[in-house]
Amino acid sequence: MRTVKGCLVLLFFVLTPMVLGGCTGGGNNGGPQALPMPEPSPAALTLLPSAAEMAADKPVVLGFSQLGSESTWREANTASIREAAGEAGITLLLKNAEQDQQKQFEAIRSFIRSGVDVIAIAPVVQTGWEPILLEIKQAGIPVIILDRSVNVPDSSLYVTFIGSDFYEEGVKAAKYVRDKMRHHSEVIRIAELQGTVGSTPSIDRGRGFRKMLAGQPNLRITLSATADFTRSGGHEVMKIFLQQPKEQWPQVLYSHNDDMAIGAVEAIKEAGLVPGEDIIIVSVDGTRRAFEQMVAGSINAVVECNPLLGPLLMQAVKEVMAGRTLPKRMVTPEDIYTRELAAIEINNRKY
């Protein structure tokens, strides 16, 4: 009879080749083969999310440099972006530059340090952007330009520009003036309230307006000054215009935005004149306050400039994060409204 010790020795010699064969991977030479590892269960495979799933669950962070809060239009624009970001589940870091380009640069550098996913910029002016855009590009962050354009030689520094066609807005305003004054053969004096010097809307709205008046020698811009897109600026500049001798007073006022036009209406009334009658007024923006002025008869026409860019911006951010290509220029649909349409449309104004 074998002893227990002898059985253990025999078992050692039987098992040792099997273990060694498993470590050396004996191949097809007839030697002992390693036992296959059991397949993991489907439940085990789904315990840990993939890298792509973890990235998809992480909220997108958008850094947005807003140029200021100079007008009702700008306030509506900011509100639209805040609301759309919340609805889209995008984390929004918003900094207001208060009409200061250097503050925009500081905000953008803070976004770079924070490692945001996308940067959006509504530029105060259109020049001086190439160095900071190069910094963003070196950080590997895509850029979307909103509302106002930037003047840079390399358009690859930003993904897309979302905003209105300001030149066309100036064209629409001039077409209205031409049609309104078509029965007047004498010289018609036109006053112009310009926006912020160097800003895209002020430059392009002025160019479009002048282009359409080029073939009308009796329609002349005789007074023009910046009022910086503000109501108070429009009021003060219009007061100065009306301090000219009466024979130099304008018969038409073209304002680059509604806030300046509303300020001008106040100054015209203070001078004892009737806005909308003694001086024909056409403005750009399409705010509810301007529609109220049209219903009251003080403003004759308003060219729409849609500030509700939030949904379009958030969709663009999602497309960029998904790696899709966007058109270089995205223009919002807009119209022109006169007194006759104002009463019908006023309740549809969201800003």
XYZ file of C-alpha atoms in Angstrom, residues 3-291:
289
model
C 1.960 5.952 1.748
C 0.379 9.430 1.707
C 3.813 10.919 1.056
C 4.283 8.745 -1.977
C 0.932 9.802 -3.433
C 1.817 13.451 -3.069
C 5.141 12.959 -4.840
C 3.415 11.171 -7.723
C 0.792 13.905 -8.022
C 3.584 16.554 -8.198
C 5.230 14.804 -11.150
C 1.898 14.424 -12.976
C 0.852 18.083 -12.627
C 4.254 19.764 -13.167
C 4.415 19.251 -16.984
C 0.908 20.598 -17.401
C 1.739 23.790 -15.543
C 5.036 24.302 -17.360
C 3.400 23.620 -20.682
C 0.853 26.336 -19.991
C 3.570 28.929 -19.263
C 5.709 28.074 -22.295
C 2.851 27.878 -24.795
C 3.869 24.519 -26.260
C 2.403 25.205 -29.738
C 1.385 22.252 -31.948
C 4.228 19.900 -31.001
C 1.904 17.519 -29.197
C 2.975 18.785 -25.746
C 0.625 19.893 -23.038
C -1.600 22.912 -23.975
C -2.701 25.839 -21.787
C -6.316 25.781 -20.750
C -8.339 28.587 -22.459
C -9.394 31.558 -20.348
C -13.165 31.798 -19.860
C -15.017 34.417 -21.983
C -16.153 37.425 -19.935
C -19.893 37.713 -19.535
C -21.762 40.516 -21.376
C -22.572 42.058 -18.017
C -18.873 42.323 -17.195
C -18.163 44.084 -20.498
C -20.586 46.918 -19.751
C -19.385 47.714 -16.264
C -16.843 50.373 -17.370
C -17.744 53.114 -19.928
C -15.512 53.645 -22.928
C -13.399 56.797 -23.350
C -15.830 58.026 -26.023
C -18.778 57.511 -23.685
C -17.045 59.370 -20.893
C -16.249 62.266 -23.273
C -19.859 62.324 -24.470
C -21.122 62.597 -20.887
C -18.839 65.544 -20.137
C -20.631 68.874 -20.739
C -19.188 71.123 -23.442
C -17.741 74.367 -22.064
C -18.172 77.526 -24.182
C -16.271 80.705 -23.384
C -18.112 83.730 -24.806
C -16.663 87.243 -24.945
C -19.602 89.657 -25.261
C -18.639 93.152 -26.368
C -20.914 95.083 -24.023
C -24.462 95.996 -23.031
C -24.790 99.271 -24.883
C -28.276 98.749 -26.287
C -31.569 96.894 -25.991
C -30.425 94.767 -28.927
C -27.257 93.715 -27.083
C -29.203 92.841 -23.931
C -31.521 90.627 -25.991
C -28.520 89.032 -27.677
C -26.929 88.142 -24.324
C -30.210 86.782 -22.953
C -30.667 84.611 -26.046
C -27.200 83.098 -25.644
C -27.701 82.377 -21.933
C -31.071 80.743 -22.542
C -29.896 78.671 -25.519
C -26.828 77.410 -23.630
C -29.028 76.191 -20.788
C -31.402 74.428 -23.164
C -28.504 72.789 -25.031
C -26.780 71.584 -21.848
C -23.675 73.634 -22.667
C -21.717 75.210 -19.817
C -21.381 78.931 -20.606
C -18.592 81.166 -19.330
C -19.621 84.695 -20.335
C -17.536 87.830 -19.843
C -18.725 91.342 -20.756
C -16.017 93.562 -22.271
C -17.968 96.817 -21.736
C -16.951 98.134 -25.167
C -13.240 97.597 -24.458
C -11.202 95.419 -26.821
C -8.416 94.932 -24.266
C -10.964 93.492 -21.840
C -11.971 91.082 -24.575
C -8.356 89.956 -24.928
C -8.125 89.435 -21.153
C -11.337 87.404 -21.153
C -10.143 85.244 -24.031
C -6.828 84.499 -22.309
C -8.742 83.463 -19.194
C -10.785 81.072 -21.370
C -7.562 79.589 -22.754
C -6.199 79.058 -19.230
C -9.466 77.405 -18.204
C -9.239 74.990 -21.129
C -12.692 75.654 -22.583
C -13.822 73.548 -25.543
C -14.914 76.418 -27.827
C -14.488 80.204 -27.748
C -17.075 82.584 -29.242
C -16.357 86.293 -29.720
C -18.605 89.271 -30.474
C -15.868 91.804 -31.362
C -16.047 95.445 -30.275
C -14.229 96.481 -33.475
C -13.104 94.442 -36.465
C -9.341 95.188 -36.452
C -6.494 94.062 -34.185
C -7.584 90.430 -33.805
C -4.843 88.402 -35.494
C -2.417 88.047 -32.507
C -5.048 86.861 -30.029
C -6.621 84.518 -32.576
C -3.177 82.994 -33.135
C -2.899 82.412 -29.390
C -6.222 80.580 -29.424
C -5.176 78.506 -32.430
C -1.930 77.479 -30.684
C -4.036 76.340 -27.726
C -6.040 74.118 -30.098
C -9.401 75.739 -29.324
C -11.901 76.388 -32.176
C -13.280 79.940 -32.513
C -16.720 81.160 -33.618
C -17.183 84.850 -34.474
C -20.623 86.204 -33.586
C -22.579 89.290 -34.693
C -19.627 91.456 -35.782
C -16.828 90.273 -38.062
C -13.047 90.415 -37.666
C -10.642 91.693 -40.307
C -7.820 89.121 -40.469
C -5.825 87.932 -43.527
C -6.070 84.268 -42.470
C -9.701 83.161 -42.244
C -8.629 79.759 -40.902
C -8.153 81.455 -37.524
C -11.896 81.030 -36.934
C -14.393 78.317 -37.861
C -17.373 80.436 -38.901
C -18.956 83.884 -38.606
C -22.607 83.981 -37.505
C -24.444 87.255 -37.912
C -26.450 89.677 -39.986
C -25.578 91.148 -43.372
C -25.005 94.718 -42.196
C -24.281 95.981 -45.700
C -27.661 94.697 -46.873
C -29.309 96.408 -43.898
C -27.893 99.720 -45.113
C -29.146 98.950 -48.615
C -32.669 98.252 -47.316
C -32.704 101.509 -45.360
C -31.626 103.504 -48.434
C -34.230 101.811 -50.620
C -36.901 102.894 -48.176
C -35.645 106.500 -48.242
C -35.490 106.505 -52.045
C -39.051 105.223 -52.268
C -40.365 107.551 -49.565
C -38.849 110.656 -51.189
C -39.380 109.661 -54.824
C -41.794 112.529 -55.479
C -39.316 115.167 -54.280
C -37.062 116.632 -56.948
C -35.405 119.202 -54.665
C -32.357 118.389 -52.556
C -33.245 116.238 -49.540
C -30.906 116.673 -46.574
C -30.137 113.441 -44.710
C -28.598 113.189 -41.242
C -26.799 110.001 -40.201
C -26.269 108.661 -36.690
C -23.331 106.265 -36.867
C -22.531 103.491 -34.403
C -19.247 102.715 -32.666
C -16.277 103.858 -34.762
C -14.501 100.891 -36.357
C -17.302 98.403 -35.647
C -18.534 96.156 -38.447
C -22.220 97.210 -38.322
C -21.379 100.893 -38.407
C -18.950 100.486 -41.304
C -21.173 98.226 -43.405
C -24.497 99.935 -42.699
C -22.915 103.181 -43.798
C -21.431 101.636 -46.965
C -24.667 99.948 -48.001
C -26.698 103.114 -47.465
C -24.309 105.284 -49.474
C -24.072 102.757 -52.290
C -27.833 102.895 -52.845
C -27.893 106.708 -52.783
C -25.066 107.036 -55.315
C -27.467 107.356 -58.250
C -29.744 109.850 -56.476
C -28.006 113.283 -56.597
C -30.854 115.004 -54.753
C -30.516 112.667 -51.742
C -27.513 114.003 -49.835
C -26.022 113.112 -46.465
C -25.295 116.567 -45.071
C -24.773 115.665 -41.392
C -23.076 112.573 -39.991
C -21.623 111.776 -36.568
C -21.097 108.839 -34.235
C -23.478 108.344 -31.323
C -21.909 105.028 -30.246
C -25.112 102.962 -30.540
C -26.554 104.519 -27.342
C -29.826 106.307 -26.660
C -28.082 109.129 -24.831
C -25.627 109.492 -27.719
C -28.454 109.736 -30.241
C -30.152 112.406 -28.140
C -27.036 114.547 -27.773
C -25.912 114.309 -31.404
C -29.406 115.098 -32.719
C -29.530 118.185 -30.490
C -26.288 119.357 -32.101
C -27.691 118.697 -35.586
C -30.726 120.867 -34.770
C -28.549 123.718 -33.531
C -27.639 124.367 -37.169
C -29.504 127.132 -39.023
C -33.041 125.995 -39.885
C -32.278 125.815 -43.595
C -29.682 123.156 -42.766
C -31.973 120.942 -40.684
C -32.286 117.404 -42.016
C -35.489 116.171 -43.608
C -34.486 112.520 -43.164
C -32.654 110.766 -40.340
C -30.874 107.445 -40.872
C -29.870 105.827 -37.578
C -27.565 102.806 -37.390
C -29.598 101.398 -34.499
C -32.904 101.822 -32.649
C -31.486 103.170 -29.392
C -29.879 106.131 -31.149
C -33.082 106.711 -33.135
C -35.192 106.784 -29.963
C -32.779 109.267 -28.391
C -33.044 111.386 -31.541
C -36.858 111.302 -31.360
C -36.638 112.899 -27.910
C -34.335 115.658 -29.196
C -36.592 116.338 -32.194
C -39.604 116.753 -29.907
C -37.615 119.076 -27.642
C -36.900 121.245 -30.704
C -40.644 121.634 -31.310
C -40.685 119.347 -34.348
C -42.764 116.252 -35.059
C -40.627 113.136 -35.537
C -41.868 110.972 -38.364
C -43.452 113.991 -40.069
C -41.051 116.948 -40.024
C -38.145 114.501 -40.113
C -38.559 111.065 -41.688
C -36.768 108.460 -39.556
C -35.470 105.039 -40.585
C -33.529 102.883 -38.154
C -31.927 99.440 -37.845
C -32.548 96.682 -35.253
C -36.263 95.983 -34.875
C -36.645 96.186 -31.096
C -40.070 96.322 -29.423
C -39.359 99.905 -28.311
C -38.780 100.951 -31.920
C -42.024 99.238 -32.936
